[in-house]
Tab-separated table of C-alpha atoms and ligand atoms in Angstrom:
chain	number	residue	atom	x	y	z
A	1	UNK	CA	210.940	13.594	59.442
A	2	UNK	CA	207.738	12.521	61.067
A	3	UNK	CA	205.777	9.505	59.981
A	4	UNK	CA	202.640	11.376	59.087
A	5	UNK	CA	200.424	8.387	58.568
A	6	UNK	CA	201.146	6.725	61.889
A	7	UNK	CA	198.557	7.578	64.520
A	8	UNK	CA	197.561	4.088	65.595
A	9	UNK	CA	198.150	0.488	64.647
A	10	UNK	CA	194.573	0.212	63.409
A	11	UNK	CA	194.987	3.258	61.127
A	12	UNK	CA	198.329	2.012	59.821
A	13	UNK	CA	197.014	-1.465	59.072
A	14	UNK	CA	194.048	0.041	57.274
A	15	UNK	CA	196.458	2.085	55.172
A	16	UNK	CA	198.397	-1.102	54.424
A	17	UNK	CA	195.284	-2.890	53.290
A	18	UNK	CA	194.187	-0.119	50.943
A	19	UNK	CA	197.734	0.174	49.629
A	20	UNK	CA	198.199	3.778	50.663
A	21	UNK	CA	201.388	2.773	52.453
A	22	UNK	CA	203.692	-0.221	52.827
A	23	UNK	CA	205.756	-1.824	55.574
A	24	UNK	CA	208.837	-0.762	53.678
A	25	UNK	CA	207.761	2.847	53.673
A	26	UNK	CA	207.091	2.674	57.400
A	27	UNK	CA	210.451	1.109	58.206
A	28	UNK	CA	212.303	3.582	56.000
A	29	UNK	CA	210.566	6.423	57.717
A	30	UNK	CA	211.398	5.171	61.194
A	31	UNK	CA	215.000	4.517	60.177
A	32	UNK	CA	215.386	8.098	59.069
A	33	UNK	CA	213.799	9.320	62.292
A	34	UNK	CA	216.259	7.154	64.211
A	35	UNK	CA	219.120	8.748	62.320
A	36	UNK	CA	217.785	12.240	62.879
A	37	UNK	CA	217.372	11.549	66.600
A	38	UNK	CA	220.660	9.736	67.189
A	39	UNK	CA	221.592	12.420	69.751
A	40	UNK	CA	218.821	11.140	72.043
A	41	UNK	CA	220.828	7.914	72.478
A	42	UNK	CA	217.713	5.755	72.599
A	43	UNK	CA	219.058	2.764	70.707
A	44	UNK	CA	221.898	0.406	71.533
A	45	UNK	CA	221.651	-1.214	68.139
A	46	UNK	CA	219.450	-0.643	65.107
A	47	UNK	CA	218.614	-3.691	63.000
A	48	UNK	CA	218.586	-1.717	59.796
A	49	UNK	CA	219.092	-4.187	56.953
A	50	UNK	CA	217.160	-6.870	58.672
A	51	UNK	CA	214.067	-4.773	59.317
A	52	UNK	CA	214.080	-3.548	55.719
A	53	UNK	CA	214.227	-7.156	54.515
A	54	UNK	CA	211.441	-8.196	56.816
A	55	UNK	CA	209.307	-5.263	55.687
A	56	UNK	CA	209.749	-6.287	52.050
A	57	UNK	CA	208.916	-9.879	52.955
A	58	UNK	CA	205.732	-8.808	54.755
A	59	UNK	CA	204.688	-6.530	51.902
A	60	UNK	CA	204.991	-9.490	49.537
A	61	UNK	CA	203.114	-11.763	51.825
A	62	UNK	CA	200.228	-9.315	52.002
A	63	UNK	CA	200.199	-8.696	48.288
A	64	UNK	CA	200.053	-12.407	47.630
A	65	UNK	CA	196.920	-12.550	49.721
A	66	UNK	CA	198.461	-14.797	52.390
A	67	UNK	CA	197.030	-14.523	55.912
A	68	UNK	CA	198.479	-11.620	57.877
A	69	UNK	CA	199.318	-11.710	61.590
A	70	UNK	CA	197.649	-9.479	64.172
A	71	UNK	CA	200.696	-7.224	64.312
A	72	UNK	CA	201.348	-7.289	60.599
A	73	UNK	CA	204.007	-4.694	59.808
A	74	UNK	CA	203.987	-3.133	63.272
A	75	UNK	CA	207.418	-1.635	63.952
A	76	UNK	CA	208.594	-2.381	67.483
A	77	UNK	CA	211.708	-1.708	69.557
A	78	UNK	CA	212.733	-3.805	72.550
A	79	UNK	CA	214.601	-2.953	75.728
A	80	UNK	CA	218.166	-4.204	75.986
A	81	UNK	CA	217.158	-6.781	78.613
A	82	UNK	CA	214.915	-8.788	76.272
A	83	UNK	CA	216.496	-11.643	74.347
A	84	UNK	CA	216.229	-11.732	70.575
A	85	UNK	CA	217.991	-14.708	69.044
A	86	UNK	CA	221.301	-13.925	67.324
A	87	UNK	CA	221.179	-10.311	68.490
A	88	UNK	CA	223.115	-8.693	71.262
A	89	UNK	CA	221.465	-8.291	74.660
A	90	UNK	CA	223.627	-6.414	77.133
A	91	UNK	CA	221.401	-4.968	79.880
A	92	UNK	CA	223.211	-1.643	79.410
A	93	UNK	CA	226.245	-3.226	81.063
A	94	UNK	CA	229.884	-3.769	80.317
A	95	UNK	CA	229.330	-7.176	81.903
A	96	UNK	CA	227.426	-8.385	78.829
A	97	UNK	CA	229.016	-6.114	76.225
A	98	UNK	CA	229.580	-8.971	73.785
A	99	UNK	CA	226.744	-11.266	74.698
A	100	UNK	CA	224.493	-12.596	71.945
A	101	UNK	CA	221.113	-14.167	72.690
A	102	UNK	CA	220.896	-17.807	71.797
A	103	UNK	CA	217.108	-17.914	71.931
A	104	UNK	CA	214.099	-15.623	71.668
A	105	UNK	CA	212.247	-14.354	74.695
A	106	UNK	CA	208.724	-15.752	74.555
A	107	UNK	CA	207.352	-12.217	74.081
A	108	UNK	CA	209.635	-11.728	71.069
A	109	UNK	CA	208.685	-15.120	69.658
A	110	UNK	CA	205.024	-14.139	69.866
A	111	UNK	CA	205.611	-10.737	68.245
A	112	UNK	CA	207.420	-12.332	65.331
A	113	UNK	CA	204.765	-15.013	64.909
A	114	UNK	CA	202.218	-12.224	64.378
A	115	UNK	CA	204.304	-10.422	61.738
A	116	UNK	CA	205.844	-7.632	63.813
A	117	UNK	CA	209.102	-5.991	62.733
A	118	UNK	CA	211.729	-5.509	65.439
A	119	UNK	CA	213.738	-2.446	64.502
A	120	UNK	CA	216.316	-2.346	67.285
A	121	UNK	CA	217.145	-2.746	70.934
A	122	UNK	CA	216.995	0.172	73.299
A	123	UNK	CA	219.236	1.740	75.895
A	124	UNK	CA	218.311	1.278	79.560
A	125	UNK	CA	219.717	1.589	83.063
A	126	UNK	CA	222.197	-1.182	83.798
A	127	UNK	CA	220.257	-4.362	84.586
A	128	UNK	CA	217.128	-2.176	84.757
A	129	UNK	CA	218.270	-0.545	88.005
A	130	UNK	CA	217.500	3.136	88.081
A	131	UNK	CA	214.987	5.770	87.185
A	132	UNK	CA	216.843	8.220	84.985
A	133	UNK	CA	218.636	6.043	82.417
A	134	UNK	CA	221.867	7.595	83.624
A	135	UNK	CA	223.196	4.215	84.824
A	136	UNK	CA	223.935	2.824	81.383
A	137	UNK	CA	227.324	1.917	79.984
A	138	UNK	CA	226.165	3.608	76.748
A	139	UNK	CA	225.481	6.930	78.449
A	140	UNK	CA	222.198	8.588	79.295
A	141	UNK	CA	219.073	8.776	77.162
A	142	UNK	CA	217.773	12.283	76.511
A	143	UNK	CA	214.177	13.359	76.798
A	144	UNK	CA	213.111	14.484	73.308
A	145	UNK	CA	211.017	17.328	74.732
A	146	UNK	CA	213.986	18.866	76.519
A	147	UNK	CA	217.331	17.199	76.019
A	148	UNK	CA	218.708	18.580	79.285
A	149	UNK	CA	216.103	16.542	81.125
A	150	UNK	CA	216.193	12.855	81.910
A	151	UNK	CA	214.076	10.410	79.950
A	152	UNK	CA	213.228	8.534	83.104
A	153	UNK	CA	214.177	4.931	83.517
A	154	UNK	CA	214.977	2.244	83.470
A	155	UNK	CA	213.227	1.725	80.107
A	156	UNK	CA	214.291	5.222	78.968
A	157	UNK	CA	215.431	4.201	75.481
A	158	UNK	CA	212.246	2.240	74.773
A	159	UNK	CA	210.090	5.148	75.875
A	160	UNK	CA	212.022	7.771	73.899
A	161	UNK	CA	211.914	5.515	70.817
A	162	UNK	CA	208.111	5.856	70.936
A	163	UNK	CA	208.108	9.483	72.072
A	164	UNK	CA	210.315	10.620	69.172
A	165	UNK	CA	208.606	8.525	66.464
A	166	UNK	CA	211.398	6.041	65.990
A	167	UNK	CA	208.986	3.086	66.079
A	168	UNK	CA	205.306	2.481	66.767
A	169	UNK	CA	205.447	0.543	70.022
A	170	UNK	CA	208.175	-0.594	72.409
A	171	UNK	CA	208.662	-3.304	74.981
A	172	UNK	CA	210.168	-2.353	78.308
A	173	UNK	CA	210.333	-4.022	81.694
A	174	UNK	CA	208.818	-2.811	84.937
A	175	UNK	CA	210.105	-4.046	88.293
A	176	UNK	CA	209.229	-0.929	90.273
A	177	UNK	CA	207.958	1.528	87.689
A	178	UNK	CA	210.412	1.353	84.819
A	179	UNK	CA	207.741	1.437	82.137
A	180	UNK	CA	205.284	3.833	83.787
A	181	UNK	CA	207.773	6.376	85.149
A	182	UNK	CA	209.617	7.192	81.891
A	183	UNK	CA	206.274	7.107	80.053
A	184	UNK	CA	205.078	9.775	82.498
A	185	UNK	CA	208.222	11.874	81.921
A	186	UNK	CA	207.956	11.646	78.134
A	187	UNK	CA	204.216	11.981	77.550
A	188	UNK	CA	203.413	8.498	76.229
A	189	UNK	CA	201.323	5.570	77.463
A	190	UNK	CA	203.107	2.980	79.631
A	191	UNK	CA	201.410	-0.248	80.669
A	192	UNK	CA	202.682	-2.775	83.219
A	193	UNK	CA	200.467	-5.860	83.160
A	194	UNK	CA	199.668	-8.025	86.183
A	195	UNK	CA	202.592	-10.018	87.458
A	196	UNK	CA	202.574	-13.275	85.522
A	197	UNK	CA	200.515	-12.041	82.577
A	198	UNK	CA	203.484	-12.091	80.188
A	199	UNK	CA	206.192	-14.729	80.272
A	200	UNK	CA	209.541	-13.604	81.681
A	201	UNK	CA	211.367	-16.260	79.694
A	202	UNK	CA	214.209	-14.450	77.944
A	203	UNK	CA	213.908	-11.314	80.088
A	204	UNK	CA	217.198	-10.739	81.897
A	205	UNK	CA	216.293	-10.950	85.555
A	206	UNK	CA	216.596	-8.103	88.040
A	207	UNK	CA	214.130	-9.120	90.789
A	208	UNK	CA	212.171	-12.122	89.549
A	209	UNK	CA	209.148	-11.833	91.819
A	210	UNK	CA	208.617	-8.238	90.620
A	211	UNK	CA	209.839	-8.194	87.003
A	212	UNK	CA	207.250	-7.848	84.289
A	213	UNK	CA	207.502	-7.008	80.608
A	214	UNK	CA	205.424	-3.942	79.766
A	215	UNK	CA	204.291	-2.093	76.670
A	216	UNK	CA	204.918	1.530	75.692
A	217	UNK	CA	202.704	3.066	73.029
A	218	UNK	CA	201.215	6.308	71.762
A	219	UNK	CA	197.788	5.252	73.011
A	220	UNK	CA	196.157	2.531	75.146
A	221	UNK	CA	194.582	0.758	72.166
A	222	UNK	CA	197.940	0.036	70.578
A	223	UNK	CA	199.298	-1.240	73.881
A	224	UNK	CA	196.239	-3.497	74.194
A	225	UNK	CA	196.854	-4.947	70.735
A	226	UNK	CA	200.422	-5.846	71.622
A	227	UNK	CA	199.428	-7.159	75.042
A	228	UNK	CA	196.815	-9.391	73.467
A	229	UNK	CA	199.552	-11.011	71.402
A	230	UNK	CA	202.340	-11.394	73.956
A	231	UNK	CA	200.436	-12.452	77.095
A	232	UNK	CA	199.631	-15.972	78.097
A	233	UNK	CA	200.908	-19.308	79.281
A	234	UNK	CA	204.394	-20.477	78.551
A	235	UNK	CA	206.036	-23.764	79.386
A	236	UNK	CA	209.271	-21.881	80.122
A	237	UNK	CA	207.831	-19.719	82.911
A	238	UNK	CA	205.694	-21.402	85.535
A	239	UNK	CA	204.651	-18.063	87.071
A	240	UNK	CA	202.606	-17.112	84.014
A	241	UNK	CA	198.885	-17.225	84.628
A	242	UNK	CA	196.755	-19.392	82.396
A	243	UNK	CA	194.200	-16.614	81.986
A	244	UNK	CA	193.197	-15.641	78.496
A	245	UNK	CA	192.598	-11.915	78.287
A	246	UNK	CA	190.543	-12.425	75.180
A	247	UNK	CA	188.477	-11.177	73.620
A	248	UNK	CA	189.148	-7.559	74.510
A	249	UNK	CA	185.995	-5.554	74.227
A	250	UNK	CA	186.148	-2.923	71.558
A	251	UNK	CA	187.949	-0.233	73.469
A	252	UNK	CA	186.665	2.671	71.438
A	253	UNK	CA	183.138	1.830	72.605
A	254	UNK	CA	184.005	3.001	76.091
A	255	UNK	CA	182.105	6.248	76.639
A	256	UNK	CA	182.715	9.186	78.946
A	257	UNK	CA	180.209	7.839	81.437
A	258	UNK	CA	179.632	4.228	80.419
A	259	UNK	CA	180.392	1.844	81.899
A	260	UNK	CA	180.436	3.661	85.200
A	261	UNK	CA	183.559	2.904	87.229
A	262	UNK	CA	184.148	2.796	90.976
A	263	UNK	CA	187.363	4.679	91.552
A	264	UNK	CA	189.468	4.919	94.705
A	265	UNK	CA	191.825	7.818	95.288
A	266	UNK	CA	194.434	7.032	97.934
A	267	UNK	CA	194.284	10.095	100.122
A	268	UNK	CA	197.455	9.685	102.156
A	269	UNK	CA	199.504	9.038	99.020
A	270	UNK	CA	198.003	12.056	97.320
A	271	UNK	CA	198.832	14.161	100.372
A	272	UNK	CA	202.419	12.945	100.455
A	273	UNK	CA	204.836	15.821	101.023
A	274	UNK	CA	207.026	14.868	98.048
A	275	UNK	CA	204.238	15.481	95.535
A	276	UNK	CA	204.399	18.539	93.297
A	277	UNK	CA	201.360	20.754	93.915
A	278	UNK	CA	200.386	21.092	90.295
A	279	UNK	CA	200.395	17.319	89.833
A	280	UNK	CA	198.303	16.918	92.955
A	281	UNK	CA	195.780	19.486	91.705
A	282	UNK	CA	195.590	17.794	88.318
A	283	UNK	CA	194.788	14.403	89.847
A	284	UNK	CA	192.204	15.947	92.184
A	285	UNK	CA	190.581	17.781	89.283
A	286	UNK	CA	190.528	14.592	87.242
A	287	UNK	CA	188.825	12.777	90.129
A	288	UNK	CA	186.279	15.594	90.301
A	289	UNK	CA	185.640	15.497	86.542
A	290	UNK	CA	185.150	11.740	86.626
A	291	UNK	CA	182.626	12.151	89.408
A	292	UNK	CA	180.781	14.781	87.414
A	293	UNK	CA	180.474	12.287	84.559
A	294	UNK	CA	178.750	9.816	86.850
A	295	UNK	CA	181.602	7.659	88.046
A	296	UNK	CA	181.833	6.887	91.737
A	297	UNK	CA	184.953	8.381	93.286
A	298	UNK	CA	185.919	7.870	96.919
A	299	UNK	CA	188.968	8.531	99.020
A	300	UNK	CA	190.650	5.689	100.889
A	301	UNK	CA	193.812	5.487	102.984
A	302	UNK	CA	196.548	2.930	102.587
A	303	UNK	CA	198.487	1.631	105.586
A	304	UNK	CA	202.228	1.171	105.527
A	305	UNK	CA	202.850	3.900	102.966
A	306	UNK	CA	206.148	4.816	104.626
A	307	UNK	CA	207.336	1.215	104.431
A	308	UNK	CA	206.718	0.721	100.731
A	309	UNK	CA	209.974	2.131	99.383
A	310	UNK	CA	212.178	0.417	102.015
A	311	UNK	CA	210.387	-2.923	101.498
A	312	UNK	CA	210.780	-2.615	97.732
A	313	UNK	CA	214.515	-1.844	97.926
A	314	UNK	CA	215.172	-4.637	100.445
A	315	UNK	CA	213.360	-7.298	98.456
A	316	UNK	CA	214.532	-6.301	94.993
A	317	UNK	CA	218.180	-5.937	96.007
A	318	UNK	CA	218.008	-9.317	97.768
A	319	UNK	CA	216.676	-10.925	94.610
A	320	UNK	CA	219.166	-9.026	92.459
A	321	UNK	CA	222.120	-10.185	94.557
A	322	UNK	CA	221.085	-13.744	93.832
A	323	UNK	CA	220.093	-13.266	90.184
A	324	UNK	CA	223.271	-11.407	89.282
A	325	UNK	CA	225.571	-13.992	90.866
A	326	UNK	CA	225.636	-15.825	87.534
A	327	UNK	CA	227.707	-13.004	86.022
A	328	UNK	CA	231.097	-14.189	87.166
A	329	UNK	CA	233.149	-14.438	83.990
A	330	UNK	CA	232.717	-18.211	83.860
A	331	UNK	CA	229.040	-18.929	83.347
A	332	UNK	CA	228.297	-15.530	81.882
A	333	UNK	CA	229.840	-12.183	81.393
A	334	UNK	CA	233.018	-10.223	81.189
A	335	UNK	CA	236.309	-11.920	81.910
A	336	UNK	CA	239.273	-9.677	82.669
A	337	UNK	CA	242.595	-10.159	80.946
A	338	UNK	CA	245.293	-11.560	83.201
A	339	UNK	CA	242.680	-12.877	85.610
A	340	UNK	CA	243.954	-14.036	88.966
A	341	UNK	CA	244.089	-17.811	89.336
A	342	UNK	CA	242.515	-18.029	92.756
A	343	UNK	CA	238.785	-18.388	92.152
A	344	UNK	CA	237.353	-15.755	94.501
A	345	UNK	CA	239.877	-13.172	93.301
A	346	UNK	CA	239.003	-14.130	89.766
A	347	UNK	CA	235.301	-13.461	90.366
A	348	UNK	CA	236.080	-10.305	92.279
A	349	UNK	CA	238.159	-8.866	89.481
A	350	UNK	CA	235.614	-9.624	86.752
A	351	UNK	CA	232.695	-8.292	88.730
A	352	UNK	CA	234.543	-5.204	89.990
A	353	UNK	CA	235.586	-4.205	86.505
A	354	UNK	CA	232.342	-4.911	84.681
A	355	UNK	CA	229.485	-3.856	86.964
A	356	UNK	CA	228.631	-0.182	87.354
A	357	UNK	CA	228.344	1.633	90.653
A	358	UNK	CA	224.577	1.343	91.147
A	359	UNK	CA	224.533	-2.373	90.397
A	360	UNK	CA	227.410	-3.001	92.822
A	361	UNK	CA	225.657	-0.989	95.485
A	362	UNK	CA	222.497	-3.041	95.113
A	363	UNK	CA	224.301	-6.389	95.090
A	364	UNK	CA	226.033	-5.417	98.336
A	365	UNK	CA	222.822	-4.183	99.929
A	366	UNK	CA	220.985	-7.319	98.839
A	367	UNK	CA	223.715	-9.578	100.160
A	368	UNK	CA	223.630	-7.712	103.455
A	369	UNK	CA	219.865	-8.037	103.977
A	370	UNK	CA	220.073	-11.769	103.281
A	371	UNK	CA	223.011	-12.397	105.570
A	372	UNK	CA	222.766	-14.338	108.801
A	373	UNK	CA	221.805	-12.083	111.669
A	374	UNK	CA	220.091	-9.505	109.454
A	375	UNK	CA	217.757	-11.708	107.448
A	376	UNK	CA	214.869	-11.537	109.923
A	377	UNK	CA	215.329	-7.874	110.687
A	378	UNK	CA	215.215	-6.831	107.033
A	379	UNK	CA	214.221	-9.493	104.530
A	380	UNK	CA	211.506	-11.179	106.600
A	381	UNK	CA	210.077	-7.821	107.705
A	382	UNK	CA	209.942	-6.593	104.126
A	383	UNK	CA	208.162	-9.792	103.052
A	384	UNK	CA	205.592	-9.137	105.765
A	385	UNK	CA	205.057	-5.595	104.507
A	386	UNK	CA	204.623	-6.946	100.992
A	387	UNK	CA	202.057	-9.464	102.141
A	388	UNK	CA	200.059	-6.836	104.027
A	389	UNK	CA	200.108	-4.494	101.025
A	390	UNK	CA	198.837	-7.267	98.762
A	391	UNK	CA	196.027	-7.947	101.243
A	392	UNK	CA	195.093	-4.279	101.322
A	393	UNK	CA	195.041	-4.121	97.562
A	394	UNK	CA	192.662	-7.110	97.516
A	395	UNK	CA	190.404	-5.374	100.019
A	396	UNK	CA	190.318	-2.143	98.030
A	397	UNK	CA	189.454	-3.980	94.825
A	398	UNK	CA	186.559	-5.771	96.483
A	399	UNK	CA	184.886	-2.377	96.486
A	400	UNK	CA	186.539	-0.528	93.578
A	401	UNK	CA	187.449	-1.152	89.921
A	402	UNK	CA	190.272	1.349	89.696
A	403	UNK	CA	192.798	3.160	91.878
A	404	UNK	CA	193.772	6.618	90.649
A	405	UNK	CA	197.174	8.074	91.591
A	406	UNK	CA	199.969	10.253	90.262
A	407	UNK	CA	202.700	8.250	88.479
A	408	UNK	CA	205.696	10.229	89.782
A	409	UNK	CA	205.928	13.034	92.397
A	410	UNK	CA	207.555	15.429	89.892
A	411	UNK	CA	207.972	15.939	86.167
A	412	UNK	CA	211.234	15.000	84.396
A	413	UNK	CA	214.147	16.743	86.092
A	414	UNK	CA	217.550	17.958	84.911
A	415	UNK	CA	220.072	15.255	84.081
A	416	UNK	CA	222.631	14.870	86.851
A	417	UNK	CA	220.529	16.666	89.427
A	418	UNK	CA	219.614	13.597	91.504
A	419	UNK	CA	222.837	11.621	91.211
A	420	UNK	CA	224.160	12.863	94.542
A	421	UNK	CA	220.988	12.057	96.426
A	422	UNK	CA	220.177	8.366	95.922
A	423	UNK	CA	217.665	8.310	98.769
A	424	UNK	CA	215.587	11.053	97.154
A	425	UNK	CA	215.859	9.144	93.888
A	426	UNK	CA	214.577	5.945	95.513
A	427	UNK	CA	211.776	7.810	97.296
A	428	UNK	CA	210.545	9.098	93.953
A	429	UNK	CA	209.370	5.516	93.238
A	430	UNK	CA	206.676	5.881	95.882
A	431	UNK	CA	203.723	5.850	93.484
A	432	UNK	CA	204.799	3.097	91.124
A	433	UNK	CA	206.046	0.346	93.436
A	434	UNK	CA	202.667	-0.445	95.016
A	435	UNK	CA	201.645	-2.226	91.789
A	436	UNK	CA	204.826	-4.325	91.760
A	437	UNK	CA	204.719	-5.149	95.461
A	438	UNK	CA	201.152	-6.392	95.113
A	439	UNK	CA	201.370	-7.890	91.599
A	440	UNK	CA	198.549	-5.756	90.163
A	441	UNK	CA	198.498	-4.084	86.723
A	442	UNK	CA	199.250	-0.371	86.389
A	443	UNK	CA	199.484	2.204	83.632
A	444	UNK	CA	200.518	5.796	83.190
A	445	UNK	CA	198.131	7.669	80.906
A	446	UNK	CA	199.542	10.844	79.307
A	447	UNK	CA	196.971	13.510	80.118
A	448	UNK	CA	198.603	16.663	81.430
A	449	UNK	CA	201.135	19.363	80.764
A	450	UNK	CA	202.842	21.125	83.656
A	451	UNK	CA	203.383	24.888	83.669
A	452	UNK	CA	207.112	24.045	83.402
A	453	UNK	CA	206.354	22.703	79.912
A	454	UNK	CA	206.880	19.018	80.677
A	455	UNK	CA	204.180	16.344	80.379
A	456	UNK	CA	202.910	14.084	83.128
A	457	UNK	CA	200.394	11.297	83.429
A	458	UNK	CA	197.732	9.898	85.679
A	459	UNK	CA	198.461	6.470	87.040
A	460	UNK	CA	195.670	3.914	87.127
A	461	UNK	CA	195.713	0.511	88.827
A	462	UNK	CA	193.273	-2.390	88.740
A	463	UNK	CA	192.851	-5.698	90.552
A	464	UNK	CA	195.232	-8.498	89.708
A	465	UNK	CA	194.339	-10.005	86.327
A	466	UNK	CA	191.856	-7.239	85.573
A	467	UNK	CA	194.206	-5.942	82.911
A	468	UNK	CA	191.434	-5.541	80.388
A	469	UNK	CA	189.502	-3.255	82.767
A	470	UNK	CA	192.666	-1.237	83.220
A	471	UNK	CA	193.220	-0.875	79.480
A	472	UNK	CA	189.618	0.113	78.900
A	473	UNK	CA	189.686	2.667	81.680
A	474	UNK	CA	192.973	4.018	80.317
A	475	UNK	CA	191.271	4.440	76.995
A	476	UNK	CA	188.420	6.326	78.583
A	477	UNK	CA	190.856	8.768	80.198
A	478	UNK	CA	192.928	9.082	77.053
A	479	UNK	CA	189.973	9.823	74.788
A	480	UNK	CA	187.823	11.967	77.053
A	481	UNK	CA	189.891	13.473	79.863
A	482	UNK	CA	193.079	14.689	78.203
A	483	UNK	CA	194.104	18.112	79.452
A	484	UNK	CA	197.358	18.752	77.574
B	501	LIG	N1	213.439	2.809	89.881
B	501	LIG	C1	213.245	1.444	90.252
B	501	LIG	C2	214.559	0.783	90.601
B	501	LIG	O1	215.567	1.383	90.360
B	501	LIG	C3	212.509	0.698	89.174
B	501	LIG	C4	213.327	-0.130	88.274
B	501	LIG	C5	212.530	-0.983	87.356
B	501	LIG	O2	211.305	-0.964	87.341
B	501	LIG	N2	213.245	-1.797	86.590
B	501	LIG	O3	214.589	-0.290	91.121
């Protein structure tokens, strides 16, 4: 069953205010969609009773004329790496199979304070490491458009929960593309804000200097509404910027040609040999169409393109090896029965039994690049690459408002087809990691359909903290340049 009245948060809230629907009706509808789509494996847990109760509570509140929050009645799912007090958070891992959050992530706290309804937590790659959602202890998430294909990852469950109408909006996390890449594969909007725009308090860490909570929605306006609520300073996370992204200009006022944007297309990334020809043509045509409408479009080249993926995987695995050291069976995580008494064997046994293959691989790689004798050759070099990329991004945004790129080199592929080739899998992150390496905001806007039947998006990037520009430009593309 499809929730016929849900097109946008604004439309839904209007329907609530003229009594043509209720929160309870919405939640019931999504719950039945969740049941009907159980085979997609998008949810780890559905908070059924609780979301029905909250819906009834919100309906009463509204009927009594009490003030309603900005996200009144909005039905949201969260990725299984985001803490929600008294609910399980397991990072798709056996390591945390029985772990219950003892506090709310700041983003969750802010959602609840504005009357949102959290309907469940969503499947993901273990500790957010991966790009197919095949690295989860709960099994893979299926793409609703073709269940033989991957959903993308690591926020695959969150994305499919929006794709298949199991909620209105979802929170994911994006360390190297995990919101934008599955959004691209599933035909929805995925927005990764600037690093530090949303508090990471309560987000289970993968690579802390990259991690960012992101929003998945059917359209950019809904994502903007959620972003407006969850961004902002937090005493629990000192990396959050004090910027207020308010007020957002009315996004629907953005016209085809006004305001006029300065757009950079990165030529050497667009000419990369891994890119599917049809995707390349679509991005080139989009650039041409934008130019025709009066926007300024120019080609630029980016240095160090071939170093981006290696730098990303060196730095993130280094950070992961440190972040994941807390999962030892004492402070956190799985403890094996009949554990050895000697402490290092005890840790070894717990960690060997509870971490999956990909996570182990990354912890070992990260430990290696941080080890004496290799630190300068790998870690320091990668930091230098990161610094130079951030400088280049600053330079580009002195002249341009937006960078236009593909999101992923291909459309969603067959499940299992990349498992044997991890290098190819890592290289497929080439378009998304630039935003994370340089801390800038990025989004994948669902615009196209490939001749193979699968959707794909255009990726747009803006200068650090210009998230509002990015959302507005996304809206322009979404409303006026859709080709699917
Ligand atoms: N595919 C990337 C990785 O495996 C991105 C992950 C992410 O953004 N969480 O590291």
